[in-house]
Short mmCIF file of C-alpha atoms in Angstrom, two decimals:
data_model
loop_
_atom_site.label_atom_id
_atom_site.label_comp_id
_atom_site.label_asym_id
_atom_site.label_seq_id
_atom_site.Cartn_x
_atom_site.Cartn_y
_atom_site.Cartn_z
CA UNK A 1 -34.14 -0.53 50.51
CA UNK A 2 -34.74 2.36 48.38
CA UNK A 3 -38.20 3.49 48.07
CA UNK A 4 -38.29 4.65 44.70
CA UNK A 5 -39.89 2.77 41.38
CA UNK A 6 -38.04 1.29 39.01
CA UNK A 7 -38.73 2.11 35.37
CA UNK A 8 -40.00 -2.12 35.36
CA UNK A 9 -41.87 -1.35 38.93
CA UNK A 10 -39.66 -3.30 40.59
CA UNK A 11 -38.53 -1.59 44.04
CA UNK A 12 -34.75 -0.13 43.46
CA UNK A 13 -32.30 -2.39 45.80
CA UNK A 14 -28.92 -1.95 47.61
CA UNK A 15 -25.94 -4.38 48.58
CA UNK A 16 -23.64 -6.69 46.26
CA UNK A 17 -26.13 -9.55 47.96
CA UNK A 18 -29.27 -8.12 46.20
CA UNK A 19 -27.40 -7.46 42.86
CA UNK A 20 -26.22 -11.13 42.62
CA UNK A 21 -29.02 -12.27 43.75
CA UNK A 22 -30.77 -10.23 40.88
CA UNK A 23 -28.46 -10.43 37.94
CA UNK A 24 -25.06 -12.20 36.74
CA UNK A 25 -22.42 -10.77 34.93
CA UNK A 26 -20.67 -11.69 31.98
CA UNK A 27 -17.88 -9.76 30.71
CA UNK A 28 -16.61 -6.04 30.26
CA UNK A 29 -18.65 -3.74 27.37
CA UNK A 30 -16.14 -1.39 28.01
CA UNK A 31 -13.95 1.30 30.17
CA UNK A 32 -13.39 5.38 30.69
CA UNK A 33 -12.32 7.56 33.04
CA UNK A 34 -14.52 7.38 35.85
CA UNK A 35 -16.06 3.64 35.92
CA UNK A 36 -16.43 0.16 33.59
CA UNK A 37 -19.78 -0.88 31.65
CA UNK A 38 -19.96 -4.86 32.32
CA UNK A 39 -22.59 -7.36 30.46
CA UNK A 40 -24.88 -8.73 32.54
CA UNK A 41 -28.25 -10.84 32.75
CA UNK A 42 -31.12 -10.13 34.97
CA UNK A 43 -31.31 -14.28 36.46
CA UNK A 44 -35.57 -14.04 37.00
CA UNK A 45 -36.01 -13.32 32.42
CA UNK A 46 -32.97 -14.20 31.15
CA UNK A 47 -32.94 -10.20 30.23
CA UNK A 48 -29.60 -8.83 28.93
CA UNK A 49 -28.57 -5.89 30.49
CA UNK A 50 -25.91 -3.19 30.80
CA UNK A 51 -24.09 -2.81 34.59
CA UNK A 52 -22.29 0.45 34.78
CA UNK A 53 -19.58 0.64 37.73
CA UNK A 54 -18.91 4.03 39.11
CA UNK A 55 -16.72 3.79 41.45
CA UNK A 56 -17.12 6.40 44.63
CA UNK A 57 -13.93 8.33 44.83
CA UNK A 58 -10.07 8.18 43.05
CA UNK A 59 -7.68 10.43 43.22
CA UNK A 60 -8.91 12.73 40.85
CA UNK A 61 -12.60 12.01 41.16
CA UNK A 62 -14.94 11.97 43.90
CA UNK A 63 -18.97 11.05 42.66
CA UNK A 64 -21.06 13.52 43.30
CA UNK A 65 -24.26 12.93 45.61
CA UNK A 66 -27.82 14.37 46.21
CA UNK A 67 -28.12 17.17 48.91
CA UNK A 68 -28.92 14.04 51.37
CA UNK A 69 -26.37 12.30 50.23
CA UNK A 70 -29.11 9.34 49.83
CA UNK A 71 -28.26 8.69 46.02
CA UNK A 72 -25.68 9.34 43.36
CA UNK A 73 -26.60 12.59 41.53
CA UNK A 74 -26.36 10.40 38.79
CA UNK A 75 -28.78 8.13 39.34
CA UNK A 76 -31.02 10.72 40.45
CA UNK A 77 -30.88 12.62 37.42
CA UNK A 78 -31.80 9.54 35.35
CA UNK A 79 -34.84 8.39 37.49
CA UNK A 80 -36.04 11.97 36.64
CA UNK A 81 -36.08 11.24 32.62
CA UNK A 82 -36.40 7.55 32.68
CA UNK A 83 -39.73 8.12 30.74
CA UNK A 84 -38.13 10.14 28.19
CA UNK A 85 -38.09 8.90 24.98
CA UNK A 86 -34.39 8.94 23.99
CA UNK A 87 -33.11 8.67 27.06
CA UNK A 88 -31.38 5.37 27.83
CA UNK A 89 -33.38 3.55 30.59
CA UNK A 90 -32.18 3.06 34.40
CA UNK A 91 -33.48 -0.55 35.90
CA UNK A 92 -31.83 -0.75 38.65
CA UNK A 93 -28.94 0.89 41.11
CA UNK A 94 -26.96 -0.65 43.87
CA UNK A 95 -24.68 0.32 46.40
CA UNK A 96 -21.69 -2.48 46.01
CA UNK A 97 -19.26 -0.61 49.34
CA UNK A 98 -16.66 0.90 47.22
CA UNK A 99 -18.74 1.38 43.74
CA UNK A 100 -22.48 2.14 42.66
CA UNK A 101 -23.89 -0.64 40.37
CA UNK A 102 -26.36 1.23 37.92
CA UNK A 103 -28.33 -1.51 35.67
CA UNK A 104 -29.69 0.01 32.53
CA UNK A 105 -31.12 -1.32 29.62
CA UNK A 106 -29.02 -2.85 26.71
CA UNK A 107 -30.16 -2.00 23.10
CA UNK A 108 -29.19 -4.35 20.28
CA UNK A 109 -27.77 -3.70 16.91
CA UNK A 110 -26.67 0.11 18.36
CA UNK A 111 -22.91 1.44 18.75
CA UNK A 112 -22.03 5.12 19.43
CA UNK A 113 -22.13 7.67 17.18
CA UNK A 114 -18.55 8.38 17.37
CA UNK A 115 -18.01 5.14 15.86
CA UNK A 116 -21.14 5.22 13.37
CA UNK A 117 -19.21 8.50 12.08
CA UNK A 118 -15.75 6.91 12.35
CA UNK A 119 -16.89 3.80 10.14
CA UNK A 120 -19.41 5.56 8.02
CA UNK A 121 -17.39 9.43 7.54
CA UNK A 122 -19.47 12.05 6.99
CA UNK A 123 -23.24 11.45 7.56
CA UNK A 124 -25.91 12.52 4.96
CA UNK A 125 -27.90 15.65 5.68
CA UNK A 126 -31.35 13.74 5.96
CA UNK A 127 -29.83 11.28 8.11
CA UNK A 128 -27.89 13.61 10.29
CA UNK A 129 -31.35 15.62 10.47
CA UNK A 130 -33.29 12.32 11.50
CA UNK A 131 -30.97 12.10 14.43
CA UNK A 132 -30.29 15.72 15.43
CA UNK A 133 -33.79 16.16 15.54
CA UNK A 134 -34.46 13.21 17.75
CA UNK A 135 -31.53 14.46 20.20
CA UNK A 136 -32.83 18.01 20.27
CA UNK A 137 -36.24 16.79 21.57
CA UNK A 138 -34.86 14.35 23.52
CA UNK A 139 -32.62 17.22 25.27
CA UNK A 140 -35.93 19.73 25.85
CA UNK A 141 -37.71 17.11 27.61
CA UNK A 142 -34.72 16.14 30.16
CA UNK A 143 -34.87 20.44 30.47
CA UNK A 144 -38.51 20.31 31.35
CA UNK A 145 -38.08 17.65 33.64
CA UNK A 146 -34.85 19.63 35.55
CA UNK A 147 -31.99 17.56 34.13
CA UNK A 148 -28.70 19.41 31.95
CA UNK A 149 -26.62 16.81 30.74
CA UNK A 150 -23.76 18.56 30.36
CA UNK A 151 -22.08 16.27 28.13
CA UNK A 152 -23.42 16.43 24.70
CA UNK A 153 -21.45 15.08 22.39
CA UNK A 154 -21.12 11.87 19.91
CA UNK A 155 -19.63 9.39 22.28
CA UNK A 156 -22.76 9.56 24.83
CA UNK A 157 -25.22 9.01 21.67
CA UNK A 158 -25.78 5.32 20.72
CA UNK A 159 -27.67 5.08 17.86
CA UNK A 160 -29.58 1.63 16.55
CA UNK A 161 -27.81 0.79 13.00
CA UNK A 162 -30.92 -0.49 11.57
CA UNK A 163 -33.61 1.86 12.56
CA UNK A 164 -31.41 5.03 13.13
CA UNK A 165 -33.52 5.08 16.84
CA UNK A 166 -30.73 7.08 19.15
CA UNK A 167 -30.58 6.83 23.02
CA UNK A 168 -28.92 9.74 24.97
CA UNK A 169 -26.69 8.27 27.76
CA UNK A 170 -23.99 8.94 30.45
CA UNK A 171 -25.86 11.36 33.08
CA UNK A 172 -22.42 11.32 34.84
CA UNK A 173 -21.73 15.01 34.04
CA UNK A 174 -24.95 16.10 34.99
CA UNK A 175 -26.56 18.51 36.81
CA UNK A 176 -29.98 20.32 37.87
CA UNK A 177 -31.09 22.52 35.46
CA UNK A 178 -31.04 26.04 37.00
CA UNK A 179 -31.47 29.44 34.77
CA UNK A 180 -28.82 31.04 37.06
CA UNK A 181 -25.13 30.90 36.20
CA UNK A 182 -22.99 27.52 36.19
CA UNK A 183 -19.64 28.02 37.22
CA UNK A 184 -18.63 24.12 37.16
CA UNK A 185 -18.34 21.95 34.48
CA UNK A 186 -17.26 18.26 33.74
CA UNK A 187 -17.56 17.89 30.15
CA UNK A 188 -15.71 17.51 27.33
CA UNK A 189 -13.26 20.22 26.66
CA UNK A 190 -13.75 20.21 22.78
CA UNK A 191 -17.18 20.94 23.52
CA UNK A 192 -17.22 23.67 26.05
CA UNK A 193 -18.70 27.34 25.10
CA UNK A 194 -16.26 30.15 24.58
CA UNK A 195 -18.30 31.89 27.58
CA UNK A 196 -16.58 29.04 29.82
CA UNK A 197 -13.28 29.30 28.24
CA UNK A 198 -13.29 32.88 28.75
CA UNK A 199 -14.99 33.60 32.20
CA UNK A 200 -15.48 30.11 33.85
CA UNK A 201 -19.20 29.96 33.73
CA UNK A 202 -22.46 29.57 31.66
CA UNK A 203 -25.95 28.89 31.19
CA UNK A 204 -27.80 25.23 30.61
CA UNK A 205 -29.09 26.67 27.41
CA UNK A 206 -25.78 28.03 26.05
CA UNK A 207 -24.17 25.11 26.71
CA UNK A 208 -25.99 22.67 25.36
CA UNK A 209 -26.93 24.52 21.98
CA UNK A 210 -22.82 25.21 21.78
CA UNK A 211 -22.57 21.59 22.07
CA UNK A 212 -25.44 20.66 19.82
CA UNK A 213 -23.76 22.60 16.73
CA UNK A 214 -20.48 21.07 17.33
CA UNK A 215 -22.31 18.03 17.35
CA UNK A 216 -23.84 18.98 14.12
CA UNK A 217 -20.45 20.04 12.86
CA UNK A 218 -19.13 17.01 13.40
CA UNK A 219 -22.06 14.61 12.26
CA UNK A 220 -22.05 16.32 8.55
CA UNK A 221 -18.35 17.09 7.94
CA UNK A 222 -16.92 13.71 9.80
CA UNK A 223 -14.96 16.09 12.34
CA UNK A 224 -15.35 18.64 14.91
CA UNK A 225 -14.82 22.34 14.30
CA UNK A 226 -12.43 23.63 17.18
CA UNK A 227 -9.40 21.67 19.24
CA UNK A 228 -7.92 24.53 21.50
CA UNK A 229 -9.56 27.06 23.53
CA UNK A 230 -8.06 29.70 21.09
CA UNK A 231 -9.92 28.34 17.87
CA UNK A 232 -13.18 28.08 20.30
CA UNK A 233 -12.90 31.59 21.47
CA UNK A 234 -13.06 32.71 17.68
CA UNK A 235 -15.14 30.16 16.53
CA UNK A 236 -14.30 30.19 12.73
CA UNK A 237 -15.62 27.44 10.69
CA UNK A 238 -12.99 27.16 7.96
CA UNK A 239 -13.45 23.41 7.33
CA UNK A 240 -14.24 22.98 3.12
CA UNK A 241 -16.34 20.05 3.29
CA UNK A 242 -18.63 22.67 5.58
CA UNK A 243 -18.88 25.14 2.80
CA UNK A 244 -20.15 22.82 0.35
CA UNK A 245 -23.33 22.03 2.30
CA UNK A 246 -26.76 23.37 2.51
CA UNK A 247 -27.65 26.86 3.04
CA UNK A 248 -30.24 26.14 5.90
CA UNK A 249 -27.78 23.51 7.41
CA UNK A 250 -25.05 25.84 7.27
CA UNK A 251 -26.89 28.82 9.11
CA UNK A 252 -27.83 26.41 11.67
CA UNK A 253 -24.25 25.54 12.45
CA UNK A 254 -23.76 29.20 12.49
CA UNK A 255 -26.35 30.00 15.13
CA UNK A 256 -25.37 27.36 17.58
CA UNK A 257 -21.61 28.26 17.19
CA UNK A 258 -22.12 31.95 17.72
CA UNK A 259 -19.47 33.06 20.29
CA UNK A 260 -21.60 35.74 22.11
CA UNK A 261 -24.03 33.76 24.13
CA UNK A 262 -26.45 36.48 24.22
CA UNK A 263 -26.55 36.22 20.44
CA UNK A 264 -26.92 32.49 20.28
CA UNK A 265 -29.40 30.44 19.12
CA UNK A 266 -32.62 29.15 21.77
CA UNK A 267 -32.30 25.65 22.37
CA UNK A 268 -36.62 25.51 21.58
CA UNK A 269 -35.83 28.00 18.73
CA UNK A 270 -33.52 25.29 16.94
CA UNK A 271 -37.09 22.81 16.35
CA UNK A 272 -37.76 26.16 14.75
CA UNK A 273 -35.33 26.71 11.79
CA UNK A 274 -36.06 26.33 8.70
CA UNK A 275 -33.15 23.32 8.11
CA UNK A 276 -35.37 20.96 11.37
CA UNK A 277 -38.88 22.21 10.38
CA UNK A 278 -38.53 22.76 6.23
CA UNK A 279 -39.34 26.52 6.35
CA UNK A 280 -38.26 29.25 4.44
CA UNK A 281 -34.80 30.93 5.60
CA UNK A 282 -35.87 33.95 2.81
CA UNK A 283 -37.42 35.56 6.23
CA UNK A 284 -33.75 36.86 7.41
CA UNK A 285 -34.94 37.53 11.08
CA UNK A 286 -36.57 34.39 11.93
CA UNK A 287 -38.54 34.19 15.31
CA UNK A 288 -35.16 33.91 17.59
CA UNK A 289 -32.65 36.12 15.56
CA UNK A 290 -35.35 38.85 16.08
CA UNK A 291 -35.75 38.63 19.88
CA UNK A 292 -31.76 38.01 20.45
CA UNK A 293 -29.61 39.88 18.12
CA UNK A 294 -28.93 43.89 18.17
CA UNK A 295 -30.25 45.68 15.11
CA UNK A 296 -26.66 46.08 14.03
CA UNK A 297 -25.39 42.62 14.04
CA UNK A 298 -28.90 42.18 11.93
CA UNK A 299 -28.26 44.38 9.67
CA UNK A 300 -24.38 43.24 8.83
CA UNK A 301 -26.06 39.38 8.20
CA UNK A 302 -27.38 41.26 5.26
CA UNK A 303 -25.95 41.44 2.13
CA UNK A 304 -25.38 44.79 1.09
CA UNK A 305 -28.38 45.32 -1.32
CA UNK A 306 -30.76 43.75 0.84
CA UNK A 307 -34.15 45.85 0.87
CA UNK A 308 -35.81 45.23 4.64
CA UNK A 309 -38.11 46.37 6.55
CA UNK A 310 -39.24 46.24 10.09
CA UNK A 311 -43.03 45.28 11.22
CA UNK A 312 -45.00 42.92 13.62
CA UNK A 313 -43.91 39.74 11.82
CA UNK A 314 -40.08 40.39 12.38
CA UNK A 315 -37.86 41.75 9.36
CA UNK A 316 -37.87 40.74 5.88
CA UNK A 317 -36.08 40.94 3.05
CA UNK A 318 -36.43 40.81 -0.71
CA UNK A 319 -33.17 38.67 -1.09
CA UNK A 320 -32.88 35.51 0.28
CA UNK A 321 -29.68 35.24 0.80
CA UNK A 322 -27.70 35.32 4.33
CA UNK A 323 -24.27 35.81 5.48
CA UNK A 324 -24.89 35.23 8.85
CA UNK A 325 -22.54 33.58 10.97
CA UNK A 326 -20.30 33.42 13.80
CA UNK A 327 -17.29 32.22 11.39
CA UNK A 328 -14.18 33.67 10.20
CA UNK A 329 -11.02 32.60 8.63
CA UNK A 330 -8.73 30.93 11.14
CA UNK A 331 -7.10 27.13 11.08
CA UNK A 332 -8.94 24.45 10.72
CA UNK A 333 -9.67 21.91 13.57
CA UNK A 334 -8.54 18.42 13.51
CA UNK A 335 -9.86 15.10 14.93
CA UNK A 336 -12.26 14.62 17.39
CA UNK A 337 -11.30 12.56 20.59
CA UNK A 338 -10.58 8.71 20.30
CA UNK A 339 -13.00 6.07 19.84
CA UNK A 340 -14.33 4.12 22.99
CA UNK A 341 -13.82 0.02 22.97
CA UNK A 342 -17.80 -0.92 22.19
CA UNK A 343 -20.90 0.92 21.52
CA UNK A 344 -21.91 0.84 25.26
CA UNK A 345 -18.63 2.04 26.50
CA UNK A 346 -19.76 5.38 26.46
CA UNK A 347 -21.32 5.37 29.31
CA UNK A 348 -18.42 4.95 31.74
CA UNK A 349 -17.24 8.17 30.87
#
């Protein structure tokens, strides 16, 4: 028997006998590539829950374990944020011969917020604010506590349609957070950095903020930005509905989606703009443009009779305009990838 707690205290148990003797299932939530999401009720509260099955190896897909090869990496990574607000919570996990059963919690009145965009189209900016702010500190504490997700995008989000709550799940992609180079990945395509596209590797940091402002992208114009590696590589945001909105929102978008990852964004600088924290964008070089972009690049965000100058507070400027951004005219991108079956089928995927 596994020695370590449960989020409920309850020790975490192996074998099909334990899980059946534990909790009942009661139909399929839903299906993806790599495992089913089943019903289920623990039998000692009555307590509905949600039974991912991941099974251990197909042709294509082998799980990945721990260095001991004790536990799924999976489950791993979730027992290390299972006190994370925002982070959907692991119960349970047992090993069923073939499959791992992971039991997590099931949240009411929620579907994922591929759907929630599908049904509702493009989100208001105080909403989508509400809820990108809740994922981005969500996402810093899984950091501090050593866990990349990898996977960032509306499908793994459920979000509760009455109090707008969201829950970050499917740790399937996941990984140790490491500052060194990544040279795997087993994400979503559509929402892969131009740094992986190009070169085959990244940083948890670049990643995740590339992710984040497709994400973004997506939430407040209804679709995402890029569909080939050859509009990701240029990264030009062409869409018209993403012209129209705000100023701040739109030089956020900018600053995640900037294709140099040198030049991108800080995944703690994003609580930081002015569009999450209400600040003034009149400041051109905010905290993180003037610690990551080269004085040229700074100087063609401005507009051409910008007065600046330089001092111990960063650069300002009498104008408060900025042209900032990592866009330029290309094609626009279409639809984002299909819907899943239910709101917890997300996290087979």
């Amino acid at each position: 028997m596994n020695s370590v707690e449960s989020s409920l205290g309850s020790k975490l148990e192996e074998g099909p006998r334990d899980f059946h003797r534990l909790y009942q299932l009661e139909g399929i939530l839903g299906k993806g590539g790599f495992g089913t999401v089943h019903a289920g009720v623990r039998r000692k509260d009555g307590e509905h829950v949600a039974v991912k099955e991941v099974i251990k190896e197909t042709v294509n897909h082998k799980v990945k374990m721990t260095e001991d090869n004790n536990i799924p990496l999976e489950v791993y990574l979730m027992q290390q944020v299972n006190d994370v607000p925002g982070v959907i919570k692991m119960i349970d996990y047992f090993d069923m011969g073939d499959s791992f059963y992971i039991v997590m919690e099931r949240v009411n009145n929620c579907k994922d917020l591929f759907d929630f965009i599908s049904e509702q189209g493009p989100l208001s900016e105080d909403l989508s604010k509400r809820i990108f702010h809740q994922l981005v500190e969500t996402i810093v504490q899984c950091h501090v506590r050593g866990v990349v997700h990898r996977d960032i995008k509306d499908e793994n989000i459920i979000i509760d349609e009455k109090t707008k709550d969201i829950r970050l799940i499917d740790f399937g992609s996941g990984a140790l957070f490491q500052n060194e180079i990544y040279t795997s990945f087993d994400g979503t395509h559509v929402y892969a950095p131009p740094e992986w596209i190009k070169y085959h590797h990244y940083h948890a940091d670049g990643l995740t903020v590339w992710s984040l402002g497709i994400l973004l992208y997506d939430m407040v114009v209804g679709d995402i930005p890029f569909e080939n590696d050859a509009q990701i590589k240029k990264a030009a945001l062409v869409h018209p509905s993403f012209h129209k909105l705000s100023h701040h929102l739109r030089d956020l978008i900018s600053c995640c989606l900037t294709v140099r990852e040198d030049e991108r964004i800080k995944l703690q600088e994003i609580l930081e703009h002015p569009w999450i924290s209400g600040g003034n964008l009149g400041i051109l070089a905010s905290s993180w443009m003037v610690r990551s972009q080269p004085m040229e690049m700074l100087k063609r965000c401005l507009p051409n009779n910008a007065l600046f100058s330089i001092g111990s507070d960063g650069m300002s400027m009498a104008s408060s305009s900025n042209n900032c951004s990592s866009s330029s005219s290309s094609s626009s991108a279409s639809s984002s990838s299909s819907s899943s079956d239910s709101s917890m089928m997300s996290m087979s995927v």
